[in-house]
Amino acid sequence: MTHPPRRLGVVMDPIDTIHYAKDSTLAMLLAAQARGWTLHYLEQRDLSLRDGVAWGRLRPLSVAADPGRWFELGEPRARHLGELDCILMRKDPPFDMEYVYTTYLLEKAEEQGALVVNRPRGLRDMNEKVYTAWFPQCCAPTLITRDMDDMAAFLGEHGKVVCKPLHGMGGRSIFVLERQDKNMAVVFETLTDYGQRFAIVQRYLPEIVEGGDTRVILIDGEPLPYVLSRIPLPHDNRGNLAAGARAVVRPIGERERWLAGQIGPALADQGMLFVGLDVIGDYVTEINVTSPTGIREIEKHFPIDIAGRLLDAIEQRLAAGGTRPAAAP
């Protein structure tokens, strides 16, 4: 039995501002259009909630593999978001209160019939740095605190640490400190706003110098066979492409596959279909659930249709009524 073309909505940053050659959301949209799915575009400002019903000003969207003109938008039309089969939540951080309010609206759309990827409740609950604490067997020693004395003691214990805010992205405000560093106090003061905000401190992992910060992509809990390692510049500590790191794509390693096996099923059970684990050496440092990237870089090096695999997972969820399909006997 055939069904009508899937109706896919996407909530994202302004599409005219994306990086054509790197944008993972565009890869997803191109793959969906190739399958005959109808595309509908929204920004946060297009969402609303009226008398318990989630609405959106949807604009018909068509995309093209053309770096000069990769999209066309039609006229907006107000529709119930629950009429869509699936909504991709691909708005980039910052994870501020506006982002949280957006998840509330999308959760109502989910209640009213749309499959939202990733699940709004998971987006709220799974802070990309804090949620690693649910998998301590996968992580290097980590401290989350407001207390600057505790941070100093942690540094004294481990000798070299990475410090960063809980809300950052793209390598912003990441500091590496060694014991007796004269900048220690000012870094802790800056990150915690003199003890008013939580920040994270992790034991420094020297493997980042040669092996980089590796992105392991999970689709419905299962890792891709290839990973993206981001090697910092010689004068920088940050393994982020946005900070100038060099991209290296390679087959997934045994330890990375083990880490994915520890974390992936729990994420899939909570409706997180597209996730990026950040791994340095043997340890997970972040669990990225808000618009993870890496599709285009991996596909440049290996013949794999990552967006197609995600759409397959979405189809399976839709066929199962939005729940996780039962495992084969």
Tab-separated table of C-alpha atoms in Angstrom:
chain	number	residue	atom	x	y	z
A	1	MET	CA	0.000	0.000	0.000
A	2	THR	CA	1.407	3.377	-1.003
A	3	HIS	CA	0.960	6.512	1.044
A	4	PRO	CA	0.900	10.185	-0.051
A	5	PRO	CA	4.250	12.022	-0.082
A	6	ARG	CA	5.514	12.746	3.400
A	7	ARG	CA	5.070	16.314	4.619
A	8	LEU	CA	8.313	17.489	6.183
A	9	GLY	CA	8.684	20.726	8.113
A	10	VAL	CA	12.049	22.162	9.088
A	11	VAL	CA	12.690	24.739	11.803
A	12	MET	CA	16.074	26.299	11.143
A	13	ASP	CA	18.122	29.474	11.020
A	14	PRO	CA	17.562	31.693	7.964
A	15	ILE	CA	18.282	29.407	5.026
A	16	ASP	CA	20.010	32.151	3.062
A	17	THR	CA	22.713	32.356	5.765
A	18	ILE	CA	23.797	28.696	5.797
A	19	HIS	CA	27.127	27.426	4.425
A	20	TYR	CA	26.076	25.574	1.284
A	21	ALA	CA	29.042	23.190	1.143
A	22	LYS	CA	28.892	22.199	4.830
A	23	ASP	CA	25.298	22.401	5.963
A	24	SER	CA	23.866	19.102	7.204
A	25	THR	CA	20.287	20.394	7.225
A	26	LEU	CA	20.510	21.122	3.504
A	27	ALA	CA	21.728	17.554	2.942
A	28	MET	CA	18.647	16.253	4.764
A	29	LEU	CA	16.333	18.474	2.736
A	30	LEU	CA	17.907	17.460	-0.589
A	31	ALA	CA	17.493	13.785	0.313
A	32	ALA	CA	13.861	14.274	1.384
A	33	GLN	CA	12.996	16.174	-1.794
A	34	ALA	CA	14.600	13.422	-3.882
A	35	ARG	CA	12.163	10.974	-2.255
A	36	GLY	CA	9.207	13.106	-3.246
A	37	TRP	CA	8.582	14.520	0.219
A	38	THR	CA	7.035	17.984	0.333
A	39	LEU	CA	9.148	20.529	2.219
A	40	HIS	CA	7.901	23.316	4.486
A	41	TYR	CA	10.156	25.979	5.969
A	42	LEU	CA	9.865	27.728	9.326
A	43	GLU	CA	11.934	29.968	11.519
A	44	GLN	CA	11.250	30.397	15.240
A	45	ARG	CA	9.250	33.544	14.582
A	46	ASP	CA	6.803	31.502	12.462
A	47	LEU	CA	5.693	29.328	15.397
A	48	SER	CA	2.753	30.038	17.676
A	49	LEU	CA	0.441	28.369	20.160
A	50	ARG	CA	-3.251	29.205	20.191
A	51	ASP	CA	-5.688	27.624	22.651
A	52	GLY	CA	-3.439	24.604	23.053
A	53	VAL	CA	-2.882	24.096	19.314
A	54	ALA	CA	0.550	24.498	17.699
A	55	TRP	CA	0.533	26.609	14.557
A	56	GLY	CA	3.144	27.604	12.024
A	57	ARG	CA	3.423	29.980	9.092
A	58	LEU	CA	4.702	27.370	6.652
A	59	ARG	CA	6.442	28.381	3.457
A	60	PRO	CA	6.731	25.804	0.658
A	61	LEU	CA	10.407	25.075	0.120
A	62	SER	CA	12.343	23.624	-2.791
A	63	VAL	CA	16.091	23.005	-2.664
A	64	ALA	CA	18.778	22.449	-5.272
A	65	ALA	CA	22.364	21.199	-5.372
A	66	ASP	CA	23.488	24.581	-6.642
A	67	PRO	CA	25.878	26.744	-4.582
A	68	GLY	CA	24.589	29.840	-6.362
A	69	ARG	CA	20.898	29.261	-5.666
A	70	TRP	CA	20.157	26.383	-3.325
A	71	PHE	CA	16.580	27.236	-2.280
A	72	GLU	CA	13.302	28.808	-3.283
A	73	LEU	CA	10.493	29.720	-0.895
A	74	GLY	CA	6.800	30.099	-1.603
A	75	GLU	CA	4.201	32.222	0.144
A	76	PRO	CA	3.523	31.509	3.827
A	77	ARG	CA	0.351	29.792	4.934
A	78	ALA	CA	-0.860	29.245	8.513
A	79	ARG	CA	-1.372	25.558	9.298
A	80	HIS	CA	-1.616	23.246	12.284
A	81	LEU	CA	1.862	21.796	12.856
A	82	GLY	CA	0.257	18.485	13.737
A	83	GLU	CA	-0.726	18.111	10.072
A	84	LEU	CA	2.923	17.524	9.175
A	85	ASP	CA	4.309	14.012	9.211
A	86	CYS	CA	7.678	15.094	10.555
A	87	ILE	CA	9.372	18.277	11.791
A	88	LEU	CA	13.147	18.603	11.838
A	89	MET	CA	14.243	20.866	14.684
A	90	ARG	CA	17.495	22.190	13.240
A	91	LYS	CA	17.775	25.592	14.900
A	92	ASP	CA	21.344	26.118	16.034
A	93	PRO	CA	22.159	27.139	19.608
A	94	PRO	CA	22.390	29.309	21.682
A	95	PHE	CA	20.236	27.180	23.932
A	96	ASP	CA	18.468	30.128	25.531
A	97	MET	CA	14.934	30.575	26.833
A	98	GLU	CA	13.663	31.264	23.318
A	99	TYR	CA	14.974	27.831	22.346
A	100	VAL	CA	13.223	26.312	25.377
A	101	TYR	CA	9.939	28.018	24.472
A	102	THR	CA	10.308	26.625	20.950
A	103	THR	CA	10.554	23.102	22.356
A	104	TYR	CA	7.279	23.640	24.232
A	105	LEU	CA	5.540	24.602	20.983
A	106	LEU	CA	7.039	21.641	19.166
A	107	GLU	CA	6.019	19.306	21.965
A	108	LYS	CA	2.409	20.339	21.378
A	109	ALA	CA	2.916	19.643	17.660
A	110	GLU	CA	4.209	16.212	18.656
A	111	GLU	CA	1.125	15.575	20.781
A	112	GLN	CA	-1.019	16.582	17.819
A	113	GLY	CA	0.504	14.118	15.371
A	114	ALA	CA	3.892	15.256	14.057
A	115	LEU	CA	7.094	13.311	14.647
A	116	VAL	CA	9.654	15.870	15.849
A	117	VAL	CA	13.348	15.087	15.280
A	118	ASN	CA	14.966	15.411	17.735
A	119	ARG	CA	12.267	15.018	20.366
A	120	PRO	CA	11.552	18.356	22.107
A	121	ARG	CA	11.637	16.945	25.627
A	122	GLY	CA	15.041	15.410	24.956
A	123	LEU	CA	16.336	18.711	23.599
A	124	ARG	CA	15.384	20.331	26.911
A	125	ASP	CA	16.629	17.537	29.164
A	126	MET	CA	19.925	16.634	27.483
A	127	ASN	CA	22.339	19.497	27.875
A	128	GLU	CA	25.192	18.580	25.597
A	129	LYS	CA	27.831	18.813	28.327
A	130	VAL	CA	25.879	17.912	31.466
A	131	TYR	CA	24.154	14.831	30.007
A	132	THR	CA	27.481	13.021	29.783
A	133	ALA	CA	27.103	12.516	33.565
A	134	TRP	CA	24.447	9.878	32.837
A	135	PHE	CA	27.230	7.748	31.298
A	136	PRO	CA	30.192	8.073	33.712
A	137	GLN	CA	31.740	4.854	32.391
A	138	CYS	CA	32.263	6.671	29.090
A	139	CYS	CA	33.780	9.884	30.403
A	140	ALA	CA	37.043	11.257	31.746
A	141	PRO	CA	36.973	12.849	35.242
A	142	THR	CA	34.553	15.761	35.087
A	143	LEU	CA	33.382	18.441	37.528
A	144	ILE	CA	30.332	20.699	37.102
A	145	THR	CA	30.169	23.407	39.734
A	146	ARG	CA	29.901	27.093	40.557
A	147	ASP	CA	32.544	26.822	43.274
A	148	MET	CA	35.865	28.291	42.150
A	149	ASP	CA	37.763	26.671	45.017
A	150	ASP	CA	36.495	23.265	43.918
A	151	MET	CA	37.653	24.055	40.373
A	152	ALA	CA	41.110	24.963	41.660
A	153	ALA	CA	41.265	21.738	43.676
A	154	PHE	CA	40.248	19.710	40.594
A	155	LEU	CA	43.025	21.382	38.606
A	156	GLY	CA	45.475	20.597	41.380
A	157	GLU	CA	44.385	16.965	41.350
A	158	HIS	CA	44.713	16.442	37.598
A	159	GLY	CA	47.459	18.908	36.669
A	160	LYS	CA	45.869	20.029	33.380
A	161	VAL	CA	42.179	20.650	32.639
A	162	VAL	CA	39.762	21.978	30.057
A	163	CYS	CA	37.232	24.549	31.303
A	164	LYS	CA	34.161	25.693	29.396
A	165	PRO	CA	30.669	27.144	29.858
A	166	LEU	CA	27.656	24.838	29.763
A	167	HIS	CA	25.927	26.829	27.021
A	168	GLY	CA	28.797	27.287	24.557
A	169	MET	CA	29.237	25.877	21.055
A	170	GLY	CA	31.722	25.959	18.192
A	171	GLY	CA	34.766	26.130	20.463
A	172	ARG	CA	33.756	29.378	22.127
A	173	SER	CA	35.166	30.224	25.571
A	174	ILE	CA	37.150	27.003	25.967
A	175	PHE	CA	40.205	27.328	28.204
A	176	VAL	CA	43.046	24.920	28.930
A	177	LEU	CA	44.773	25.440	32.280
A	178	GLU	CA	47.809	23.845	33.884
A	179	ARG	CA	48.658	23.727	37.588
A	180	GLN	CA	49.937	27.114	38.850
A	181	ASP	CA	48.637	28.930	35.741
A	182	LYS	CA	48.435	32.626	36.660
A	183	ASN	CA	45.228	32.935	34.623
A	184	MET	CA	43.451	30.313	36.733
A	185	ALA	CA	41.496	32.715	38.939
A	186	VAL	CA	40.339	34.989	36.127
A	187	VAL	CA	39.237	32.007	33.989
A	188	PHE	CA	37.167	30.571	36.832
A	189	GLU	CA	35.724	34.012	37.599
A	190	THR	CA	34.816	34.571	33.948
A	191	LEU	CA	33.195	31.174	33.392
A	192	THR	CA	31.179	31.200	36.645
A	193	ASP	CA	30.520	34.965	36.785
A	194	TYR	CA	32.118	34.962	40.220
A	195	GLY	CA	30.254	31.862	41.362
A	196	GLN	CA	26.847	32.771	39.887
A	197	ARG	CA	26.818	30.253	37.008
A	198	PHE	CA	27.691	26.596	36.610
A	199	ALA	CA	30.642	25.660	34.435
A	200	ILE	CA	32.350	22.395	33.513
A	201	VAL	CA	35.930	21.300	34.131
A	202	GLN	CA	37.333	18.109	32.597
A	203	ARG	CA	40.694	16.400	32.812
A	204	TYR	CA	42.713	17.393	29.774
A	205	LEU	CA	43.007	14.576	27.231
A	206	PRO	CA	46.320	14.855	25.342
A	207	GLU	CA	45.035	12.568	22.570
A	208	ILE	CA	43.377	15.624	21.038
A	209	VAL	CA	46.733	16.824	19.676
A	210	GLU	CA	47.199	13.891	17.279
A	211	GLY	CA	43.771	12.236	17.137
A	212	GLY	CA	41.604	15.314	17.411
A	213	ASP	CA	38.055	15.701	18.666
A	214	THR	CA	36.082	12.981	16.883
A	215	ARG	CA	32.415	13.229	15.921
A	216	VAL	CA	30.575	9.905	16.000
A	217	ILE	CA	27.152	10.266	14.380
A	218	LEU	CA	24.307	8.125	15.707
A	219	ILE	CA	21.127	7.533	13.705
A	220	ASP	CA	18.363	6.084	15.881
A	221	GLY	CA	21.008	4.872	18.308
A	222	GLU	CA	23.302	3.206	15.758
A	223	PRO	CA	26.714	4.680	14.842
A	224	LEU	CA	27.746	5.355	11.271
A	225	PRO	CA	30.672	3.242	10.017
A	226	TYR	CA	32.776	6.408	9.551
A	227	VAL	CA	33.719	9.228	11.925
A	228	LEU	CA	34.913	12.805	11.524
A	229	SER	CA	38.039	13.749	13.491
A	230	ARG	CA	38.765	17.448	13.892
A	231	ILE	CA	42.493	18.055	14.454
A	232	PRO	CA	43.334	21.353	16.203
A	233	LEU	CA	45.722	23.829	14.662
A	234	PRO	CA	49.238	23.646	16.152
A	235	HIS	CA	48.693	26.873	18.105
A	236	ASP	CA	45.154	26.043	19.297
A	237	ASN	CA	43.572	23.596	21.753
A	238	ARG	CA	40.131	23.477	20.139
A	239	GLY	CA	38.991	20.601	17.972
A	240	ASN	CA	36.200	22.549	16.279
A	241	LEU	CA	35.911	23.156	12.554
A	242	ALA	CA	34.501	26.597	13.359
A	243	ALA	CA	37.776	27.336	15.170
A	244	GLY	CA	39.916	26.254	12.205
A	245	ALA	CA	40.490	22.574	13.027
A	246	ARG	CA	41.431	20.234	10.174
A	247	ALA	CA	38.899	17.546	9.181
A	248	VAL	CA	39.987	13.900	8.864
A	249	VAL	CA	37.420	11.201	8.013
A	250	ARG	CA	38.154	7.547	8.851
A	251	PRO	CA	36.401	4.265	9.738
A	252	ILE	CA	34.970	4.050	13.237
A	253	GLY	CA	37.244	2.511	15.868
A	254	GLU	CA	36.473	-0.289	18.314
A	255	ARG	CA	36.395	2.000	21.359
A	256	GLU	CA	34.162	4.512	19.565
A	257	ARG	CA	31.771	1.727	18.633
A	258	TRP	CA	31.711	0.611	22.294
A	259	LEU	CA	30.935	4.146	23.477
A	260	ALA	CA	28.107	4.357	20.926
A	261	GLY	CA	26.736	1.067	22.224
A	262	GLN	CA	26.690	2.413	25.771
A	263	ILE	CA	24.918	5.664	24.908
A	264	GLY	CA	23.026	5.164	21.634
A	265	PRO	CA	20.161	2.904	22.773
A	266	ALA	CA	19.234	5.228	25.652
A	267	LEU	CA	19.105	8.189	23.285
A	268	ALA	CA	17.043	6.327	20.705
A	269	ASP	CA	14.554	5.242	23.374
A	270	GLN	CA	14.007	8.922	24.140
A	271	GLY	CA	13.382	9.905	20.536
A	272	MET	CA	16.792	11.330	19.685
A	273	LEU	CA	17.228	10.122	16.104
A	274	PHE	CA	20.216	12.218	15.010
A	275	VAL	CA	22.977	12.695	17.581
A	276	GLY	CA	26.680	13.486	17.543
A	277	LEU	CA	29.016	12.098	20.189
A	278	ASP	CA	32.242	14.054	20.647
A	279	VAL	CA	35.077	11.699	21.557
A	280	ILE	CA	38.665	12.487	22.521
A	281	GLY	CA	40.864	9.439	22.931
A	282	ASP	CA	38.825	6.881	24.857
A	283	TYR	CA	36.229	9.258	26.287
A	284	VAL	CA	33.023	11.063	25.353
A	285	THR	CA	33.216	14.776	26.134
A	286	GLU	CA	29.860	15.974	24.770
A	287	ILE	CA	26.575	14.513	23.515
A	288	ASN	CA	25.274	16.818	20.786
A	289	VAL	CA	21.511	16.690	20.289
A	290	THR	CA	20.802	20.228	19.013
A	291	SER	CA	21.347	20.228	15.234
A	292	PRO	CA	24.517	18.082	15.044
A	293	THR	CA	26.595	18.424	11.886
A	294	GLY	CA	29.191	16.411	9.970
A	295	ILE	CA	27.144	14.872	7.137
A	296	ARG	CA	28.769	16.725	4.265
A	297	GLU	CA	32.351	16.253	5.473
A	298	ILE	CA	31.952	12.470	5.842
A	299	GLU	CA	30.145	12.059	2.516
A	300	LYS	CA	33.003	13.835	0.702
A	301	HIS	CA	35.337	10.990	1.634
A	302	PHE	CA	33.180	7.849	1.690
A	303	PRO	CA	30.219	6.638	-0.429
A	304	ILE	CA	27.540	6.765	2.242
A	305	ASP	CA	24.095	8.367	2.151
A	306	ILE	CA	23.823	9.666	5.710
A	307	ALA	CA	20.733	11.789	5.175
A	308	GLY	CA	19.081	8.838	3.460
A	309	ARG	CA	19.725	6.680	6.510
A	310	LEU	CA	18.106	9.307	8.711
A	311	LEU	CA	15.049	9.423	6.450
A	312	ASP	CA	14.831	5.625	6.626
A	313	ALA	CA	14.814	5.877	10.423
A	314	ILE	CA	12.113	8.546	10.266
A	315	GLU	CA	10.025	6.339	7.971
A	316	GLN	CA	10.356	3.441	10.400
A	317	ARG	CA	9.248	5.634	13.285
A	318	LEU	CA	6.283	6.947	11.317
A	319	ALA	CA	5.267	3.415	10.366
A	320	ALA	CA	5.433	2.468	14.048
A	321	GLY	CA	3.252	5.406	15.058
A	322	GLY	CA	6.144	7.578	16.243
A	323	THR	CA	7.562	5.025	18.672
A	324	ARG	CA	10.800	3.098	18.325
A	325	PRO	CA	10.238	0.020	16.124
A	326	ALA	CA	10.506	-3.256	17.953
A	327	ALA	CA	13.783	-5.100	17.539
A	328	ALA	CA	13.825	-8.089	15.238
A	329	PRO	CA	13.502	-11.421	17.080
